[in-house]
Coordinates of C-alpha atoms in Angstrom, one line a residue:
Chain A
M1194 CA -4.8 13.1 -22.0
L1195 CA -4.1 13.6 -18.3
R1196 CA -1.0 15.6 -17.4
I1197 CA 1.1 14.8 -14.3
E1198 CA 0.5 18.4 -13.2
D1199 CA -3.3 17.6 -13.0
Y1200 CA -2.5 15.6 -9.9
A1201 CA -0.9 18.5 -8.1
P1202 CA -4.2 19.9 -6.6
I1203 CA -4.7 16.4 -5.1
V1204 CA -1.3 15.4 -3.8
G1205 CA 0.5 18.7 -3.6
Q1206 CA 3.0 20.4 -5.8
A1207 CA 5.9 19.2 -3.7
T1208 CA 5.0 15.5 -4.5
I1209 CA 5.0 16.3 -8.2
Y1210 CA 8.4 18.0 -7.8
E1211 CA 9.7 14.9 -6.0
L1212 CA 8.6 12.7 -8.9
F1213 CA 10.4 14.9 -11.4
R1214 CA 13.5 15.0 -9.2
L1215 CA 13.6 11.2 -9.0
A1216 CA 13.1 10.8 -12.7
R1217 CA 16.1 13.1 -13.3
Q1218 CA 18.3 10.5 -11.6
L1219 CA 17.2 8.0 -14.2
E1220 CA 18.3 10.1 -17.1
G1221 CA 19.9 8.0 -19.8
K1222 CA 18.3 4.7 -18.6
A1223 CA 15.7 3.2 -20.9
I1224 CA 12.9 1.3 -19.1
Q1225 CA 10.8 -1.4 -20.7
N1226 CA 7.7 -2.9 -19.2
I1227 CA 6.7 -6.3 -20.6
N1228 CA 3.4 -8.1 -19.9
S1229 CA 1.1 -10.4 -21.8
T1230 CA -1.8 -8.1 -22.9
A1231 CA -2.4 -4.6 -24.0
V1232 CA -6.0 -4.4 -23.0
G1233 CA -8.1 -6.0 -20.3
G1234 CA -7.1 -6.8 -16.7
G1235 CA -5.6 -4.8 -14.0
V1236 CA -2.0 -4.8 -15.2
A1237 CA -2.9 -3.4 -18.6
E1238 CA -5.2 -0.8 -17.0
I1239 CA -2.5 0.6 -14.7
L1240 CA 0.2 0.5 -17.4
S1241 CA -2.0 2.3 -19.9
R1242 CA -2.6 5.1 -17.3
M1243 CA 0.9 5.2 -16.0
M1244 CA 3.0 5.2 -19.3
P1245 CA 2.0 8.7 -20.4
L1246 CA 2.8 10.0 -17.0
L1247 CA 6.2 8.3 -16.9
K1248 CA 7.0 9.9 -20.3
Q1249 CA 5.9 13.3 -19.0
L1250 CA 8.3 13.0 -16.1
G1251 CA 11.1 12.7 -18.8
L1252 CA 11.6 9.0 -18.6
N1253 CA 12.6 6.9 -21.6
A1254 CA 9.9 4.4 -20.9
R1255 CA 8.1 1.9 -23.1
W1256 CA 5.7 -1.0 -22.9
D1257 CA 5.9 -4.2 -24.9
V1258 CA 3.6 -7.1 -25.0
I1259 CA 4.7 -10.7 -25.6
K1260 CA 3.1 -12.7 -28.4
G1261 CA 1.5 -16.0 -27.5
N1262 CA -1.1 -18.4 -28.8
E1263 CA -4.1 -20.2 -27.3
K1264 CA -2.0 -23.1 -26.2
F1265 CA 0.5 -20.7 -24.4
Y1266 CA -2.3 -18.8 -22.6
A1267 CA -3.9 -22.1 -21.6
V1268 CA -0.6 -23.0 -19.8
T1269 CA -0.2 -19.5 -18.3
K1270 CA -3.8 -19.6 -17.0
K1271 CA -2.8 -22.8 -15.1
F1272 CA 0.2 -20.9 -13.7
H1273 CA -2.1 -18.1 -12.6
N1274 CA -4.5 -20.4 -10.9
G1275 CA -1.6 -22.4 -9.4
L1276 CA -0.1 -19.2 -7.9
H1277 CA -3.6 -18.7 -6.3
G1278 CA -3.2 -22.1 -4.7
V1279 CA -5.6 -24.0 -7.0
P1280 CA -4.5 -27.6 -7.7
V1281 CA -3.4 -27.7 -11.3
E1282 CA -1.5 -30.3 -13.4
V1283 CA 1.0 -29.0 -16.0
S1284 CA 2.6 -31.5 -18.3
R1285 CA 6.3 -31.5 -19.3
E1286 CA 5.1 -30.7 -22.8
E1287 CA 3.2 -27.7 -21.5
Y1288 CA 6.2 -26.4 -19.6
D1289 CA 8.3 -26.8 -22.7
W1290 CA 5.8 -24.9 -24.8
F1291 CA 5.7 -22.1 -22.3
L1292 CA 9.5 -21.8 -22.5
E1293 CA 9.6 -22.1 -26.3
I1294 CA 7.2 -19.1 -26.6
N1295 CA 9.2 -17.1 -24.1
R1296 CA 12.4 -17.8 -26.1
Q1297 CA 10.8 -16.9 -29.4
N1298 CA 9.7 -13.5 -27.9
A1299 CA 13.1 -13.0 -26.3
E1300 CA 14.7 -13.2 -29.8
E1301 CA 12.4 -10.6 -31.2
F1302 CA 12.6 -8.0 -28.3
D1303 CA 15.1 -5.2 -28.2
F1304 CA 15.7 -5.1 -24.5
A1305 CA 16.1 -1.8 -22.6
D1306 CA 18.5 -1.0 -19.7
I1307 CA 15.8 -1.9 -17.1
V1308 CA 13.5 -4.8 -18.0
F1309 CA 10.4 -4.7 -15.9
V1310 CA 8.5 -8.0 -16.4
H1311 CA 4.9 -8.3 -15.1
D1312 CA 3.4 -11.6 -13.9
P1313 CA 4.3 -15.2 -14.9
Q1314 CA 3.6 -15.1 -18.7
P1315 CA 6.8 -13.5 -19.8
I1316 CA 8.9 -14.6 -16.8
A1317 CA 11.3 -16.8 -18.7
L1318 CA 12.5 -13.9 -20.9
I1319 CA 15.1 -13.6 -18.1
E1320 CA 17.0 -16.5 -19.8
K1321 CA 18.2 -13.8 -22.2
R1322 CA 20.1 -12.1 -19.4
A1323 CA 23.0 -14.6 -19.7
S1324 CA 23.9 -13.1 -23.1
I1325 CA 22.8 -9.5 -22.8
G1326 CA 23.0 -8.6 -19.1
R1327 CA 20.8 -5.5 -18.2
N1328 CA 18.8 -5.0 -15.0
W1329 CA 15.8 -7.2 -14.5
V1330 CA 12.8 -6.9 -12.1
W1331 CA 9.9 -9.3 -11.9
R1332 CA 6.6 -7.9 -10.7
C1333 CA 4.0 -10.4 -9.3
H1334 CA 0.5 -8.9 -9.4
I1335 CA -1.1 -12.1 -8.1
D1336 CA -1.9 -13.3 -4.6
S1337 CA 0.9 -15.8 -4.2
S1338 CA 0.6 -16.4 -0.5
Q1339 CA -0.3 -20.1 -0.8
P1340 CA 0.9 -21.2 -4.2
N1341 CA 0.7 -24.6 -5.7
K1342 CA 4.1 -26.0 -4.9
A1343 CA 4.9 -27.5 -8.3
I1344 CA 4.1 -24.3 -10.1
W1345 CA 6.0 -22.2 -7.6
R1346 CA 9.1 -24.5 -7.9
F1347 CA 9.1 -24.1 -11.7
L1348 CA 8.6 -20.3 -11.6
E1349 CA 11.2 -19.9 -8.7
R1350 CA 14.0 -21.1 -11.0
Y1351 CA 13.3 -18.0 -13.1
I1352 CA 12.4 -15.5 -10.3
T1353 CA 15.7 -16.1 -8.7
M1354 CA 17.5 -15.0 -11.9
Y1355 CA 16.1 -11.5 -11.5
D1356 CA 17.7 -8.6 -9.5
A1357 CA 14.5 -8.1 -7.5
A1358 CA 10.9 -9.4 -7.1
V1359 CA 8.0 -7.1 -6.4
F1360 CA 4.9 -8.1 -4.5
S1361 CA 1.7 -6.3 -3.8
A1362 CA 1.2 -7.3 -0.1
P1363 CA 3.5 -8.5 2.7
A1364 CA 1.7 -11.9 2.8
F1365 CA 2.7 -12.6 -0.8
E1366 CA 6.5 -12.5 0.0
A1367 CA 8.4 -15.8 -0.4
R1368 CA 11.8 -17.2 0.8
L1369 CA 13.9 -16.0 -2.0
P1370 CA 17.7 -15.2 -2.3
I1371 CA 16.9 -12.0 -4.2
R1372 CA 15.7 -8.7 -2.9
Q1373 CA 11.9 -8.5 -2.4
V1374 CA 10.1 -5.2 -2.6
L1375 CA 6.6 -4.2 -1.5
I1376 CA 4.7 -2.1 -4.0
S1377 CA 1.0 -1.9 -3.5
P1378 CA -1.3 -1.2 -6.5
S1379 CA -3.1 2.1 -6.7
I1380 CA -6.2 3.9 -7.9
D1381 CA -6.3 6.8 -10.2
P1382 CA -8.2 9.7 -8.6
L1383 CA -8.9 11.2 -12.1
S1384 CA -10.3 8.1 -13.7
D1385 CA -14.1 7.7 -14.3
K1386 CA -14.3 5.3 -11.4
N1387 CA -12.8 7.8 -8.9
K1388 CA -13.1 11.3 -10.1
D1389 CA -15.4 13.8 -8.4
L1390 CA -19.1 13.6 -9.5
P1391 CA -21.8 16.2 -9.3
E1392 CA -24.5 15.4 -6.8
D1393 CA -27.2 15.2 -9.5
V1394 CA -25.3 12.5 -11.3
V1395 CA -25.2 10.5 -8.0
N1396 CA -28.9 11.1 -7.4
A1397 CA -29.8 10.1 -10.9
T1398 CA -28.0 6.8 -10.6
F1399 CA -29.8 6.0 -7.4
E1400 CA -33.2 7.0 -8.8
R1401 CA -32.6 4.9 -11.9
Y1402 CA -32.4 1.8 -9.7
G1403 CA -35.1 2.9 -7.3
I1404 CA -32.8 3.2 -4.3
D1405 CA -34.0 5.8 -1.7
R1406 CA -31.1 8.1 -0.7
S1407 CA -33.1 9.5 2.2
R1408 CA -32.7 6.2 4.0
P1409 CA -29.3 4.5 4.9
V1410 CA -27.7 2.6 2.0
V1411 CA -25.1 -0.1 2.7
T1412 CA -23.3 -1.2 -0.5
Q1413 CA -20.9 -3.9 -1.6
I1414 CA -19.3 -3.6 -5.0
S1415 CA -17.8 -6.9 -6.2
R1416 CA -18.1 -9.9 -8.3
F1417 CA -20.8 -12.4 -7.3
D1418 CA -18.4 -15.2 -6.2
F1419 CA -17.9 -17.2 -3.1
L1420 CA -14.7 -15.3 -2.1
K1421 CA -16.5 -12.0 -1.9
D1422 CA -19.1 -13.6 0.4
P1423 CA -22.3 -11.9 -1.0
L1424 CA -24.4 -14.3 1.0
G1425 CA -22.5 -13.4 4.2
V1426 CA -23.2 -9.7 3.4
I1427 CA -27.0 -10.4 3.1
K1428 CA -26.9 -12.3 6.5
A1429 CA -25.1 -9.4 8.1
Y1430 CA -27.6 -6.9 6.6
K1431 CA -30.5 -9.0 7.9
M1432 CA -29.0 -9.2 11.4
A1433 CA -28.4 -5.4 11.5
K1434 CA -31.8 -4.7 10.0
R1435 CA -33.6 -6.3 13.0
S1436 CA -33.0 -3.1 14.9
M1437 CA -32.4 -0.4 12.2
D1438 CA -33.8 0.7 8.9
M1439 CA -31.5 0.3 5.9
Q1440 CA -31.2 -0.8 2.2
L1441 CA -28.6 -3.1 0.8
V1442 CA -27.0 -2.8 -2.6
L1443 CA -24.9 -5.6 -4.1
A1444 CA -23.5 -4.5 -7.4
G1445 CA -20.9 -6.0 -9.6
G1446 CA -20.0 -8.0 -12.7
G1447 CA -21.4 -11.5 -13.0
A1448 CA -18.3 -13.0 -14.8
T1449 CA -16.5 -15.4 -12.5
D1450 CA -14.2 -18.4 -12.7
D1451 CA -15.7 -19.7 -9.4
P1452 CA -17.5 -23.0 -10.2
E1453 CA -19.9 -22.2 -7.4
G1454 CA -20.6 -18.7 -8.9
P1455 CA -23.9 -19.5 -10.6
M1456 CA -25.3 -21.2 -7.5
I1457 CA -24.3 -18.2 -5.3
M1458 CA -25.9 -15.9 -7.8
E1459 CA -29.1 -17.8 -7.7
Q1460 CA -29.2 -17.6 -3.9
V1461 CA -28.4 -13.9 -3.9
K1462 CA -31.3 -13.3 -6.4
A1463 CA -33.6 -15.5 -4.3
E1464 CA -32.8 -13.4 -1.2
A1465 CA -33.3 -10.2 -3.0
D1466 CA -36.7 -11.3 -4.3
K1467 CA -37.8 -11.8 -0.7
D1468 CA -36.8 -8.3 0.5
K1469 CA -37.6 -5.1 -1.5
D1470 CA -34.8 -3.3 0.3
I1471 CA -32.1 -5.5 -1.3
F1472 CA -30.9 -4.3 -4.7
V1473 CA -28.8 -6.7 -6.8
L1474 CA -27.3 -4.9 -9.8
F1475 CA -25.5 -6.8 -12.5
L1476 CA -23.2 -4.2 -14.0
P1477 CA -21.4 -4.6 -17.4
P1478 CA -17.6 -3.9 -17.5
S1479 CA -18.1 -0.3 -18.8
S1480 CA -19.9 0.8 -15.6
D1481 CA -17.2 2.9 -14.0
L1482 CA -19.2 6.0 -13.6
E1483 CA -22.1 4.1 -12.1
I1484 CA -19.9 2.3 -9.6
N1485 CA -18.4 5.7 -8.7
A1486 CA -21.9 7.1 -8.1
L1487 CA -23.1 4.1 -6.1
Q1488 CA -20.0 4.4 -3.8
R1489 CA -20.4 8.1 -3.4
G1490 CA -24.2 7.9 -2.6
S1491 CA -23.8 5.1 -0.1
T1492 CA -23.9 5.5 3.7
I1493 CA -21.5 2.6 4.4
V1494 CA -19.5 0.5 1.9
L1495 CA -18.7 -3.1 2.7
Q1496 CA -16.0 -5.4 1.3
K1497 CA -16.7 -8.6 3.3
S1498 CA -14.2 -10.7 1.3
L1499 CA -13.1 -14.1 2.6
R1500 CA -9.9 -13.9 0.4
E1501 CA -8.5 -10.9 -1.6
G1502 CA -5.7 -10.2 -4.0
F1503 CA -5.5 -6.6 -2.9
G1504 CA -9.1 -5.4 -2.7
L1505 CA -8.7 -2.0 -4.4
T1506 CA -12.5 -1.4 -4.1
V1507 CA -11.7 -0.5 -0.5
S1508 CA -9.4 2.3 -1.7
E1509 CA -12.0 3.4 -4.1
A1510 CA -14.6 3.8 -1.4
L1511 CA -12.2 5.3 1.1
W1512 CA -11.1 7.9 -1.5
K1513 CA -14.7 9.0 -1.6
G1514 CA -14.6 9.5 2.1
K1515 CA -16.9 6.6 2.9
P1516 CA -16.8 4.6 6.1
V1517 CA -15.8 1.1 5.0
I1518 CA -16.3 -2.2 6.8
A1519 CA -14.1 -4.9 5.3
G1520 CA -12.7 -8.4 5.9
A1521 CA -9.2 -8.5 7.3
V1522 CA -7.8 -10.4 4.3
G1523 CA -5.2 -9.9 1.5
G1524 CA -4.2 -6.3 1.1
I1525 CA -7.2 -4.9 3.0
P1526 CA -5.4 -4.4 6.3
L1527 CA -2.8 -2.2 4.4
Q1528 CA -5.7 0.0 3.4
I1529 CA -7.6 0.0 6.7
R1530 CA -6.2 0.4 10.2
H1531 CA -9.0 -0.9 12.4
Q1532 CA -11.0 1.9 14.0
Y1533 CA -8.7 4.6 12.5
S1534 CA -9.4 4.5 8.8
G1535 CA -12.2 2.0 8.6
I1536 CA -13.3 -1.2 10.3
L1537 CA -11.8 -4.7 9.9
T1538 CA -14.1 -7.6 10.6
H1539 CA -13.7 -11.4 10.8
S1540 CA -17.3 -12.6 10.9
I1541 CA -20.8 -12.0 9.8
E1542 CA -21.9 -11.1 13.3
G1543 CA -19.0 -8.6 13.6
T1544 CA -20.0 -7.0 10.3
A1545 CA -23.6 -6.7 11.4
Q1546 CA -22.6 -5.1 14.7
W1547 CA -20.4 -2.6 13.0
I1548 CA -23.0 -1.7 10.5
K1549 CA -25.3 -0.8 13.4
R1550 CA -22.6 1.1 15.2
L1551 CA -21.6 3.2 12.2
L1552 CA -25.3 4.0 11.3
S1553 CA -25.9 5.0 15.0
E1554 CA -22.7 7.1 15.2
P1555 CA -22.5 9.1 12.0
E1556 CA -19.8 11.4 13.4
F1557 CA -17.5 8.5 14.1
A1558 CA -18.4 7.0 10.7
A1559 CA -17.6 10.3 9.0
K1560 CA -14.2 10.5 10.9
L1561 CA -13.4 7.0 9.6
G1562 CA -14.3 8.2 6.1
S1563 CA -12.2 11.3 6.2
N1564 CA -9.2 9.5 7.8
G1565 CA -9.6 6.8 5.1
R1566 CA -9.5 9.4 2.3
E1567 CA -6.3 10.9 3.7
H1568 CA -4.8 7.4 4.0
I1569 CA -5.5 6.8 0.4
R1570 CA -4.2 10.2 -0.7
N1571 CA -0.9 9.4 1.0
N1572 CA -0.6 5.7 0.1
F1573 CA -2.7 4.3 -2.6
L1574 CA -2.9 6.9 -5.5
I1575 CA -1.2 6.5 -8.8
T1576 CA 1.4 9.1 -7.9
R1577 CA 2.6 7.0 -5.0
H1578 CA 2.8 4.0 -7.3
I1579 CA 4.9 6.0 -9.8
K1580 CA 7.2 7.1 -6.9
D1581 CA 7.7 3.5 -5.9
Y1582 CA 8.5 2.4 -9.4
L1583 CA 11.1 5.2 -9.7
L1584 CA 12.7 4.2 -6.4
L1585 CA 12.6 0.5 -7.5
F1586 CA 14.5 1.4 -10.7
L1587 CA 17.0 3.6 -8.8
S1588 CA 17.6 0.8 -6.3
L1589 CA 19.0 -1.3 -9.1
F1590 CA 21.9 1.2 -9.3
Y1591 CA 22.3 2.2 -5.7
A1592 CA 22.7 -0.5 -3.1
D1593 CA 23.2 1.6 0.1
D1594 CA 20.6 1.6 2.8
I1595 CA 20.5 5.4 2.6
V1596 CA 21.1 7.0 -0.7
H1597 CA 21.8 10.8 -0.9
F1598 CA 21.3 12.7 -4.1
S1599 CA 22.7 16.2 -4.2
Chain B
M1418 CA 24.8 33.5 7.0
V1419 CA 24.7 29.7 6.9
E1420 CA 21.8 28.6 4.6
F1421 CA 19.5 25.7 5.3
R1422 CA 18.3 23.6 2.4
F1423 CA 15.2 21.5 2.9
Y1424 CA 15.6 17.9 1.7
S1425 CA 13.0 15.2 1.2
K1426 CA 13.2 11.5 1.9
L1427 CA 11.4 8.8 -0.1
D1428 CA 11.3 5.2 1.0
L1429 CA 11.3 2.0 -1.0
T1430 CA 9.7 -0.7 1.2
I1431 CA 11.7 -3.9 1.4
L1432 CA 10.2 -7.3 2.5
V1433 CA 12.8 -8.8 4.8
G1434 CA 11.4 -12.3 4.1
R1435 CA 10.8 -13.1 7.8
R1436 CA 7.4 -13.5 9.5
A1437 CA 6.0 -14.3 13.0
K1438 CA 2.8 -15.9 14.1
N1439 CA 3.5 -15.9 17.9
S1440 CA 5.5 -13.8 20.4
R1441 CA 8.6 -16.2 20.3
Q1442 CA 8.8 -15.8 16.5
L1443 CA 8.4 -12.1 16.9
L1444 CA 11.4 -12.1 19.3
E1445 CA 13.5 -14.2 16.9
G1446 CA 12.6 -11.8 14.1
L1447 CA 13.5 -8.8 16.2
R1448 CA 16.9 -10.3 16.9
Y1449 CA 17.5 -11.1 13.3
V1450 CA 16.4 -8.0 11.4
P1451 CA 18.5 -4.9 10.8
E1452 CA 18.0 -1.7 12.7
S1453 CA 16.4 -0.1 9.7
S1454 CA 13.5 -2.6 10.1
I1455 CA 13.0 -1.5 13.7
Y1456 CA 12.9 2.1 12.5
F1457 CA 10.4 1.1 9.8
H1458 CA 8.0 -0.5 12.2
T1459 CA 8.2 2.2 14.8
H1460 CA 8.0 5.1 12.4
K1461 CA 6.4 4.3 9.0
F1462 CA 2.9 4.7 10.4
L1463 CA 3.7 8.2 11.5
L1464 CA 3.9 9.3 7.9
Q1465 CA 1.2 6.9 6.7
Y1466 CA -1.2 8.1 9.3
H1467 CA 0.1 11.6 9.7
Y1468 CA -3.4 13.1 10.0
I1469 CA -4.4 11.1 13.1
T1470 CA -3.7 12.2 16.7
P1471 CA -3.0 10.5 18.9
V1472 CA -1.0 8.4 16.6
P1473 CA -1.7 4.7 16.5
P1474 CA 0.7 2.4 18.4
N1475 CA 3.8 1.0 16.6
D1476 CA 3.4 -1.9 14.2
F1477 CA 4.6 -4.5 16.8
A1478 CA 2.1 -3.3 19.4
Q1479 CA -0.7 -3.0 16.8
W1480 CA -0.1 -6.6 15.7
A1481 CA 0.0 -7.9 19.3
I1482 CA -3.3 -6.3 20.0
T1483 CA -5.3 -6.9 16.8
S1484 CA -3.8 -10.2 15.5
L1485 CA -2.3 -11.9 18.5
N1486 CA -5.1 -10.7 20.7
D1487 CA -2.5 -10.2 23.4
D1488 CA -3.4 -6.9 25.1
V1489 CA -0.7 -7.2 27.7
L1490 CA 2.1 -7.5 25.2
G1491 CA 0.4 -4.9 23.0
E1492 CA 0.3 -2.4 25.9
R1493 CA 3.9 -3.1 26.9
L1494 CA 5.1 -2.5 23.3
S1495 CA 2.9 0.6 22.9
S1496 CA 4.6 2.1 25.9
V1497 CA 8.1 1.9 24.5
D1498 CA 8.6 5.7 24.2
V1499 CA 10.6 6.2 21.1
V1500 CA 11.6 9.8 21.8
Q1501 CA 13.6 8.6 24.8
Y1502 CA 16.1 6.8 22.6
D1503 CA 19.1 8.3 21.0
S1504 CA 20.0 5.4 18.8
L1505 CA 18.2 2.6 16.9
A1506 CA 20.4 0.0 18.6
A1507 CA 19.1 1.1 22.0
L1508 CA 15.5 1.2 20.8
K1509 CA 15.9 -2.3 19.3
E1510 CA 17.4 -3.6 22.5
S1511 CA 14.5 -2.2 24.5
I1512 CA 11.8 -3.7 22.3
I1513 CA 13.6 -7.0 22.4
R1514 CA 13.7 -6.9 26.2
V1515 CA 9.9 -6.2 26.4
V1516 CA 9.2 -9.2 24.2
E1517 CA 11.8 -11.4 26.0
E1518 CA 10.2 -10.7 29.4
H1519 CA 6.7 -11.3 28.1
V1520 CA 7.7 -14.6 26.5
S1521 CA 9.5 -15.8 29.6
E1522 CA 6.5 -14.8 31.9
N1523 CA 3.7 -15.9 29.6
G1524 CA 5.1 -18.3 27.0
S1525 CA 4.2 -18.0 23.4
R1526 CA 1.4 -20.5 22.8
R1527 CA -1.0 -17.8 21.6
E1528 CA -0.9 -17.6 17.8
C1529 CA -2.4 -15.2 15.3
P1530 CA -5.0 -16.5 12.8
P1531 CA -3.6 -17.7 9.5
G1532 CA -3.0 -14.8 7.1
E1533 CA -2.4 -12.3 9.9
E1534 CA 1.3 -13.1 10.5
F1535 CA 3.6 -10.2 11.3
H1536 CA 5.8 -9.5 8.3
F1537 CA 9.1 -7.8 9.0
M1538 CA 9.9 -5.0 6.6
A1539 CA 12.5 -2.3 6.2
S1540 CA 13.2 0.5 3.8
Q1541 CA 15.8 1.8 1.5
A1542 CA 15.8 5.6 1.9
F1543 CA 16.5 8.1 -1.0
I1544 CA 17.2 11.6 0.1
I1545 CA 16.7 14.3 -2.5
P1546 CA 17.3 18.1 -2.3
T1547 CA 14.2 20.4 -2.6
P1548 CA 14.5 23.8 -4.2
I1549 CA 13.7 25.5 -0.9
V1550 CA 16.7 27.2 0.7
V1551 CA 16.4 29.7 3.6
R1552 CA 18.9 32.0 5.3
T1553 CA 17.0 33.6 8.1
L1554 CA 14.4 32.6 10.7
E1555 CA 11.8 34.8 8.8
E1556 CA 12.5 32.9 5.6
F1557 CA 12.3 29.6 7.5
A1558 CA 8.9 30.4 8.9
A1559 CA 7.6 31.7 5.6
H1560 CA 8.7 28.6 3.7
L1561 CA 7.8 26.0 6.2
E1562 CA 4.2 25.8 5.0
H1563 CA 5.4 24.9 1.4
V1564 CA 7.6 22.1 2.6
S1565 CA 6.2 18.6 1.9
L1566 CA 5.4 16.3 4.8
N1567 CA 8.1 14.0 3.6
S1568 CA 10.6 16.8 4.1
L1569 CA 9.3 17.8 7.5
Y1570 CA 9.4 14.2 8.6
H1571 CA 12.9 13.7 7.3
H1572 CA 14.4 16.6 9.2
M1573 CA 12.5 15.9 12.4
F1574 CA 12.4 12.1 12.7
D1575 CA 14.9 10.6 10.2
A1576 CA 17.7 12.9 11.1
R1577 CA 17.8 12.0 14.7
L1578 CA 17.4 8.2 14.6
R1579 CA 17.6 6.9 11.1
L1580 CA 20.6 9.0 10.1
G1581 CA 22.0 8.9 13.6
R1582 CA 22.6 12.7 13.8
G1583 CA 21.6 12.7 17.4
E1584 CA 19.1 15.6 17.0
N1585 CA 16.7 17.0 14.5
D1586 CA 18.2 19.0 11.6
F1587 CA 16.3 22.2 12.5
S1588 CA 17.7 22.4 16.0
A1589 CA 21.2 21.8 14.6
W1590 CA 20.7 24.7 12.1
F1591 CA 19.2 27.0 14.7
R1592 CA 22.2 26.3 17.0
G1593 CA 24.5 27.0 14.0
I1594 CA 23.1 30.5 13.5
G1595 CA 23.3 31.3 17.2
K1596 CA 19.7 30.6 18.2
E1597 CA 20.5 28.3 21.0
D1598 CA 17.2 28.8 22.9
L1599 CA 15.1 28.1 19.9
A1600 CA 17.3 25.0 19.1
E1601 CA 16.6 23.7 22.6
E1602 CA 12.9 24.4 22.5
V1603 CA 12.6 22.4 19.2
R1604 CA 14.9 19.7 20.5
K1605 CA 12.6 19.2 23.5
L1606 CA 9.5 19.1 21.4
D1607 CA 8.1 15.6 21.3
P1608 CA 7.3 15.1 17.6
Y1609 CA 5.6 11.8 18.3
L1610 CA 2.7 13.6 20.1
H1611 CA 1.7 15.7 17.1
T1612 CA 0.2 15.1 13.7
L1613 CA 2.7 16.3 11.1
E1614 CA 0.5 19.3 10.2
G1615 CA 0.3 20.0 13.9
L1616 CA 4.1 19.8 14.2
R1617 CA 4.5 22.2 11.3
K1618 CA 2.2 24.7 13.0
R1619 CA 4.0 24.3 16.3
L1620 CA 7.4 24.8 14.7
E1621 CA 6.2 27.9 12.9
V1622 CA 5.0 29.5 16.1
L1623 CA 8.3 28.7 17.9
V1624 CA 10.4 30.1 15.0
R1625 CA 8.3 33.3 14.6
R1626 CA 8.7 33.9 18.4
H1627 CA 12.5 33.9 18.0
A1628 CA 12.7 35.6 14.6

């Protein structure tokens, strides 16, 4: 098991000290995380990595999962899609069922002093507040910048009963009468996906796929769906390749909710068949070490998304010191300041142009990469995420703009 | 001798719930938000991008240049020299004046692309003591390298503007122990022109010279 001290060589001993000092201020407060699944998905992944670290800091923290059934999750899937702005219809009966399951769970839970509710599935547990009080925070992990209005109106009734709402990017904020806090997600620098790898492991991965590391490699790691624009990536690569030698790697999982997904996948495959320098790799979910190696061995990493929740693959690549060219959408501009810690683009042509410039100017590319790594160290590692959660919990008890602890 | 305890400051980022897609909405937002929001948007990047020199422009200027594509407004906002202001109220007033003049001269028809609106933010600051306490300039210089960047930032930037102490904490302590010249040299140092590590080194050199 990882220890909080294992992060000291990465973020500095002073940062670890600060976490312990903040945690001390929360002595005597029990903290309860509640979400809808113990495994699978980004929320469960970050909680499973974070919980042991919170306990090592001396916090009385626990994690509970609500119990639902197929019918309940069918409704919450609609909520999820609705928050993403997808048109969905939810019937009165479905809303009632959602509330019924939340009420059943609320009766079974033993609520802590601070109840930290993640995403819409358990949102209506807040009804319990009327009888038990406590401090309640709702954390939205979803891109809610353009939500379906009916779904938002329903959820808003519950969100406004909380003490605070937490969003991952500024664009996700809403007009709410409660305090809204920005807490970005994070990557774990000691996980398989991000930990340092010996050079021979990187080389072996490239050899296994027949990719030549002696020539430039431009890589995008993401699902093959419309919003990640793999076809736009291929077009940008072709435009850039007219004047420079390079290979393109498109790697990611095939699973997608996008109805156009299969068609896009076919087109990507067809393009790859025409060009021996395009490598399309369909990776199973357990490919963290391979993704790590592919990012580390690439010359440039792309994330040419048309829409993003947060786009943590950008942080992953920057953490490896790679120059990244990415679409200026979702949480990506938080991770990249244009021409300082990476490149933000808005078009296929712009992406192609920057690929050529970075391949032509390796020193500038390397500077972007090293700046990017420092930016991630400071802002997007799990230790910063823990710090933000500790401050969030403290903010429930201290209202002043500036809080002094002595 | 009077001791100096190093403190550290940690920020929780607050979403103010106000956004702008053109210069007029930026102006309205600037008038509406608290001074802590002005401090956030003119300082947060100093810590976030502490390793870059010269530092990127403040958030308002950066947005005007990259999202509004308005280089004139961006340049005017970039040239607001934060070190010249002794209070957040005066800094806020000055930024408002720049945008006001720009809107009255150029209008505000130019809009950013959807999704690139300026979001006003602020922070709640939590100040915590560190275990580092010094009593002499020699001890100060020796411990400076172990102090976190958050701590350095707090004493050099927050103390003067965010906490309204008028000057940085180091100068105040140097003055308190009779090192008037050193206090003045550090007070005159423009911290906005250095990376935080560069500032740390510069401070160490100055302190050792007077130790």
